[in-house]
Amino acid sequence: QVQLIESGGGLVQAGGSLRLSCAASGRTFSTYVRAWFRQAPGKEREFVAAIRWTRDSTYYADSVKGRFTISRDNAKNTVYLQMNSLKPEDTAVYYCAANGGSSIHTPDLYDYWGQGTQVTVSS
C-alpha cells in the first residue's frame, strides 16, 4: 500500500510563487512515476508535471513549462512542485499521484492519489 500526503497549498497573488510537497509512505519501491495533476471547478482533471523516479526524467504540460519545476528527494521519499510566475488560470485543486507502470498523462492509469490541496491565485 502507498499513502500520499500533500502540503503547501494556499492563496497567492498573481506573479507569486508556491511550493507543493508530496510525501509518500508505505511500499513505494515499485511506484515508478510520480506526478501532479490539477482540477478546476467544472473542468476535467489535467496533467501538470511528472517525474520518473528511477531515471529522474521530467515531463510538463505546455501551459506550465518554464514556470513550474518538479523535483524529488529520494531520502525523504518526497516529490515537490515549485510554482513560479503564477497566473489566475493556475487556480485549482492540485493532486499528487503515483503509478507502478509507465503512464504519464492519463489520470485513470494512476494507482495512488493524495487528498488534494487547494491553490488559489488572485489577480
PDB file of C-alpha atoms in Angstrom:
ATOM      1  CA  GLN A   1       0.000   0.000   0.000  1.00  0.00           C
ATOM      2  CA  VAL A   2       1.111   3.558  -0.723  1.00  0.00           C
ATOM      3  CA  GLN A   3      -0.047   6.704   1.019  1.00  0.00           C
ATOM      4  CA  LEU A   4       0.482  10.176  -0.443  1.00  0.00           C
ATOM      5  CA  ILE A   5       0.162  13.331   1.639  1.00  0.00           C
ATOM      6  CA  GLU A   6       0.251  16.785   0.035  1.00  0.00           C
ATOM      7  CA  SER A   7       1.049  20.098   1.669  1.00  0.00           C
ATOM      8  CA  GLY A   8       1.902  23.658   0.676  1.00  0.00           C
ATOM      9  CA  GLY A   9      -1.279  24.901  -0.973  1.00  0.00           C
ATOM     10  CA  GLY A  10      -2.680  28.330  -0.261  1.00  0.00           C
ATOM     11  CA  LEU A  11      -3.592  31.766  -1.578  1.00  0.00           C
ATOM     12  CA  VAL A  12      -1.049  33.795  -3.550  1.00  0.00           C
ATOM     13  CA  GLN A  13      -1.017  36.893  -5.726  1.00  0.00           C
ATOM     14  CA  ALA A  14      -0.554  36.656  -9.486  1.00  0.00           C
ATOM     15  CA  GLY A  15       3.147  36.542 -10.262  1.00  0.00           C
ATOM     16  CA  GLY A  16       3.946  34.945  -6.923  1.00  0.00           C
ATOM     17  CA  SER A  17       5.414  31.563  -6.058  1.00  0.00           C
ATOM     18  CA  LEU A  18       4.368  28.490  -4.127  1.00  0.00           C
ATOM     19  CA  ARG A  19       5.941  25.101  -3.436  1.00  0.00           C
ATOM     20  CA  LEU A  20       3.877  21.951  -3.031  1.00  0.00           C
ATOM     21  CA  SER A  21       5.179  18.820  -1.320  1.00  0.00           C
ATOM     22  CA  CYS A  22       4.024  15.215  -1.591  1.00  0.00           C
ATOM     23  CA  ALA A  23       5.393  12.764   0.947  1.00  0.00           C
ATOM     24  CA  ALA A  24       4.961   9.062   0.214  1.00  0.00           C
ATOM     25  CA  SER A  25       4.854   6.241   2.725  1.00  0.00           C
ATOM     26  CA  GLY A  26       4.315   2.508   2.540  1.00  0.00           C
ATOM     27  CA  ARG A  27       5.654   0.143  -0.095  1.00  0.00           C
ATOM     28  CA  THR A  28       6.793   2.666  -2.687  1.00  0.00           C
ATOM     29  CA  PHE A  29       9.598   0.646  -4.291  1.00  0.00           C
ATOM     30  CA  SER A  30       7.568  -0.118  -7.427  1.00  0.00           C
ATOM     31  CA  THR A  31       5.970   3.322  -7.890  1.00  0.00           C
ATOM     32  CA  TYR A  32       7.996   4.342 -10.913  1.00  0.00           C
ATOM     33  CA  VAL A  33       6.144   7.539 -11.833  1.00  0.00           C
ATOM     34  CA  ARG A  34       5.211  10.392  -9.518  1.00  0.00           C
ATOM     35  CA  ALA A  35       3.083  13.215 -10.855  1.00  0.00           C
ATOM     36  CA  TRP A  36       0.978  16.287 -10.200  1.00  0.00           C
ATOM     37  CA  PHE A  37      -2.492  16.825 -11.665  1.00  0.00           C
ATOM     38  CA  ARG A  38      -4.935  19.671 -11.128  1.00  0.00           C
ATOM     39  CA  GLN A  39      -8.670  20.151 -11.431  1.00  0.00           C
ATOM     40  CA  ALA A  40     -10.580  23.431 -11.527  1.00  0.00           C
ATOM     41  CA  PRO A  41     -14.343  23.609 -10.848  1.00  0.00           C
ATOM     42  CA  GLY A  42     -16.344  22.349 -13.818  1.00  0.00           C
ATOM     43  CA  LYS A  43     -13.255  21.175 -15.687  1.00  0.00           C
ATOM     44  CA  GLU A  44     -11.545  17.857 -16.308  1.00  0.00           C
ATOM     45  CA  ARG A  45      -8.565  16.784 -14.270  1.00  0.00           C
ATOM     46  CA  GLU A  46      -5.448  17.702 -16.240  1.00  0.00           C
ATOM     47  CA  PHE A  47      -1.826  16.684 -16.213  1.00  0.00           C
ATOM     48  CA  VAL A  48       0.665  19.198 -14.815  1.00  0.00           C
ATOM     49  CA  ALA A  49       4.052  17.526 -14.326  1.00  0.00           C
ATOM     50  CA  ALA A  50       5.624  14.124 -13.728  1.00  0.00           C
ATOM     51  CA  ILE A  51       8.932  12.521 -12.848  1.00  0.00           C
ATOM     52  CA  ARG A  52      10.222   9.010 -13.431  1.00  0.00           C
ATOM     53  CA  TRP A  53      11.613   8.049 -10.044  1.00  0.00           C
ATOM     54  CA  THR A  54      14.408   5.758 -11.177  1.00  0.00           C
ATOM     55  CA  ARG A  55      15.609   7.841 -14.134  1.00  0.00           C
ATOM     56  CA  ASP A  56      14.877  11.360 -12.856  1.00  0.00           C
ATOM     57  CA  SER A  57      13.252  12.233 -16.183  1.00  0.00           C
ATOM     58  CA  THR A  58      10.693  15.043 -16.037  1.00  0.00           C
ATOM     59  CA  TYR A  59       7.610  15.928 -18.082  1.00  0.00           C
ATOM     60  CA  TYR A  60       5.491  19.097 -18.154  1.00  0.00           C
ATOM     61  CA  ALA A  61       2.238  20.321 -19.603  1.00  0.00           C
ATOM     62  CA  ASP A  62       2.755  23.071 -22.182  1.00  0.00           C
ATOM     63  CA  SER A  63       0.811  25.508 -20.010  1.00  0.00           C
ATOM     64  CA  VAL A  64       3.358  25.335 -17.169  1.00  0.00           C
ATOM     65  CA  LYS A  65       6.674  24.889 -18.990  1.00  0.00           C
ATOM     66  CA  GLY A  66       9.209  27.448 -17.870  1.00  0.00           C
ATOM     67  CA  ARG A  67       7.205  28.292 -14.739  1.00  0.00           C
ATOM     68  CA  PHE A  68       6.838  25.024 -12.782  1.00  0.00           C
ATOM     69  CA  THR A  69       9.566  22.585 -11.746  1.00  0.00           C
ATOM     70  CA  ILE A  70       9.075  19.065 -10.401  1.00  0.00           C
ATOM     71  CA  SER A  71      11.817  17.530  -8.283  1.00  0.00           C
ATOM     72  CA  ARG A  72      12.314  14.772  -5.739  1.00  0.00           C
ATOM     73  CA  ASP A  73      14.266  13.866  -2.620  1.00  0.00           C
ATOM     74  CA  ASN A  74      14.980  10.139  -2.521  1.00  0.00           C
ATOM     75  CA  ALA A  75      15.961  10.099   1.149  1.00  0.00           C
ATOM     76  CA  LYS A  76      12.681  11.727   2.182  1.00  0.00           C
ATOM     77  CA  ASN A  77      10.603   9.918  -0.467  1.00  0.00           C
ATOM     78  CA  THR A  78       9.090  13.273  -1.301  1.00  0.00           C
ATOM     79  CA  VAL A  79       8.185  14.994  -4.571  1.00  0.00           C
ATOM     80  CA  TYR A  80       7.994  18.772  -4.893  1.00  0.00           C
ATOM     81  CA  LEU A  81       6.316  21.132  -7.325  1.00  0.00           C
ATOM     82  CA  GLN A  82       7.871  24.588  -7.394  1.00  0.00           C
ATOM     83  CA  MET A  83       5.407  27.002  -8.999  1.00  0.00           C
ATOM     84  CA  ASN A  84       6.657  30.410 -10.114  1.00  0.00           C
ATOM     85  CA  SER A  85       5.021  33.261 -12.037  1.00  0.00           C
ATOM     86  CA  LEU A  86       1.606  32.015 -11.004  1.00  0.00           C
ATOM     87  CA  LYS A  87      -1.441  33.060 -13.015  1.00  0.00           C
ATOM     88  CA  PRO A  88      -5.146  33.127 -12.087  1.00  0.00           C
ATOM     89  CA  GLU A  89      -5.725  30.247 -14.507  1.00  0.00           C
ATOM     90  CA  ASP A  90      -3.463  28.096 -12.314  1.00  0.00           C
ATOM     91  CA  THR A  91      -6.168  28.134  -9.636  1.00  0.00           C
ATOM     92  CA  ALA A  92      -7.253  24.552  -8.959  1.00  0.00           C
ATOM     93  CA  VAL A  93      -7.080  21.653  -6.558  1.00  0.00           C
ATOM     94  CA  TYR A  94      -3.686  20.036  -7.052  1.00  0.00           C
ATOM     95  CA  TYR A  95      -3.317  16.280  -6.608  1.00  0.00           C
ATOM     96  CA  CYS A  96      -0.225  14.179  -6.105  1.00  0.00           C
ATOM     97  CA  ALA A  97      -0.320  10.804  -7.858  1.00  0.00           C
ATOM     98  CA  ALA A  98       1.814   7.718  -8.416  1.00  0.00           C
ATOM     99  CA  ASN A  99       1.737   4.567 -10.503  1.00  0.00           C
ATOM    100  CA  GLY A 100       3.741   1.388 -10.914  1.00  0.00           C
ATOM    101  CA  GLY A 101       3.822   1.452 -14.711  1.00  0.00           C
ATOM    102  CA  SER A 102       4.978   3.849 -17.393  1.00  0.00           C
ATOM    103  CA  SER A 103       1.902   6.055 -17.866  1.00  0.00           C
ATOM    104  CA  ILE A 104       2.475   9.799 -17.688  1.00  0.00           C
ATOM    105  CA  HIS A 105      -0.510  11.845 -18.879  1.00  0.00           C
ATOM    106  CA  THR A 106      -3.639   9.789 -18.186  1.00  0.00           C
ATOM    107  CA  PRO A 107      -5.259  10.175 -14.736  1.00  0.00           C
ATOM    108  CA  ASP A 108      -7.169   6.881 -14.948  1.00  0.00           C
ATOM    109  CA  LEU A 109      -3.912   4.926 -15.181  1.00  0.00           C
ATOM    110  CA  TYR A 110      -2.503   6.154 -11.863  1.00  0.00           C
ATOM    111  CA  ASP A 111      -2.748   3.791  -8.903  1.00  0.00           C
ATOM    112  CA  TYR A 112      -2.434   6.124  -5.922  1.00  0.00           C
ATOM    113  CA  TRP A 113      -3.679   9.630  -5.164  1.00  0.00           C
ATOM    114  CA  GLY A 114      -3.322  12.198  -2.431  1.00  0.00           C
ATOM    115  CA  GLN A 115      -6.273  14.074  -0.979  1.00  0.00           C
ATOM    116  CA  GLY A 116      -5.605  17.262  -2.933  1.00  0.00           C
ATOM    117  CA  THR A 117      -4.503  20.734  -1.883  1.00  0.00           C
ATOM    118  CA  GLN A 118      -6.141  23.998  -2.959  1.00  0.00           C
ATOM    119  CA  VAL A 119      -4.084  26.573  -4.843  1.00  0.00           C
ATOM    120  CA  THR A 120      -5.743  29.933  -5.410  1.00  0.00           C
ATOM    121  CA  VAL A 121      -4.102  32.705  -7.436  1.00  0.00           C
ATOM    122  CA  SER A 122      -5.694  36.134  -7.172  1.00  0.00           C
ATOM    123  CA  SER A 123      -5.490  38.838  -9.825  1.00  0.00           C
TER     124      SER A 123
END
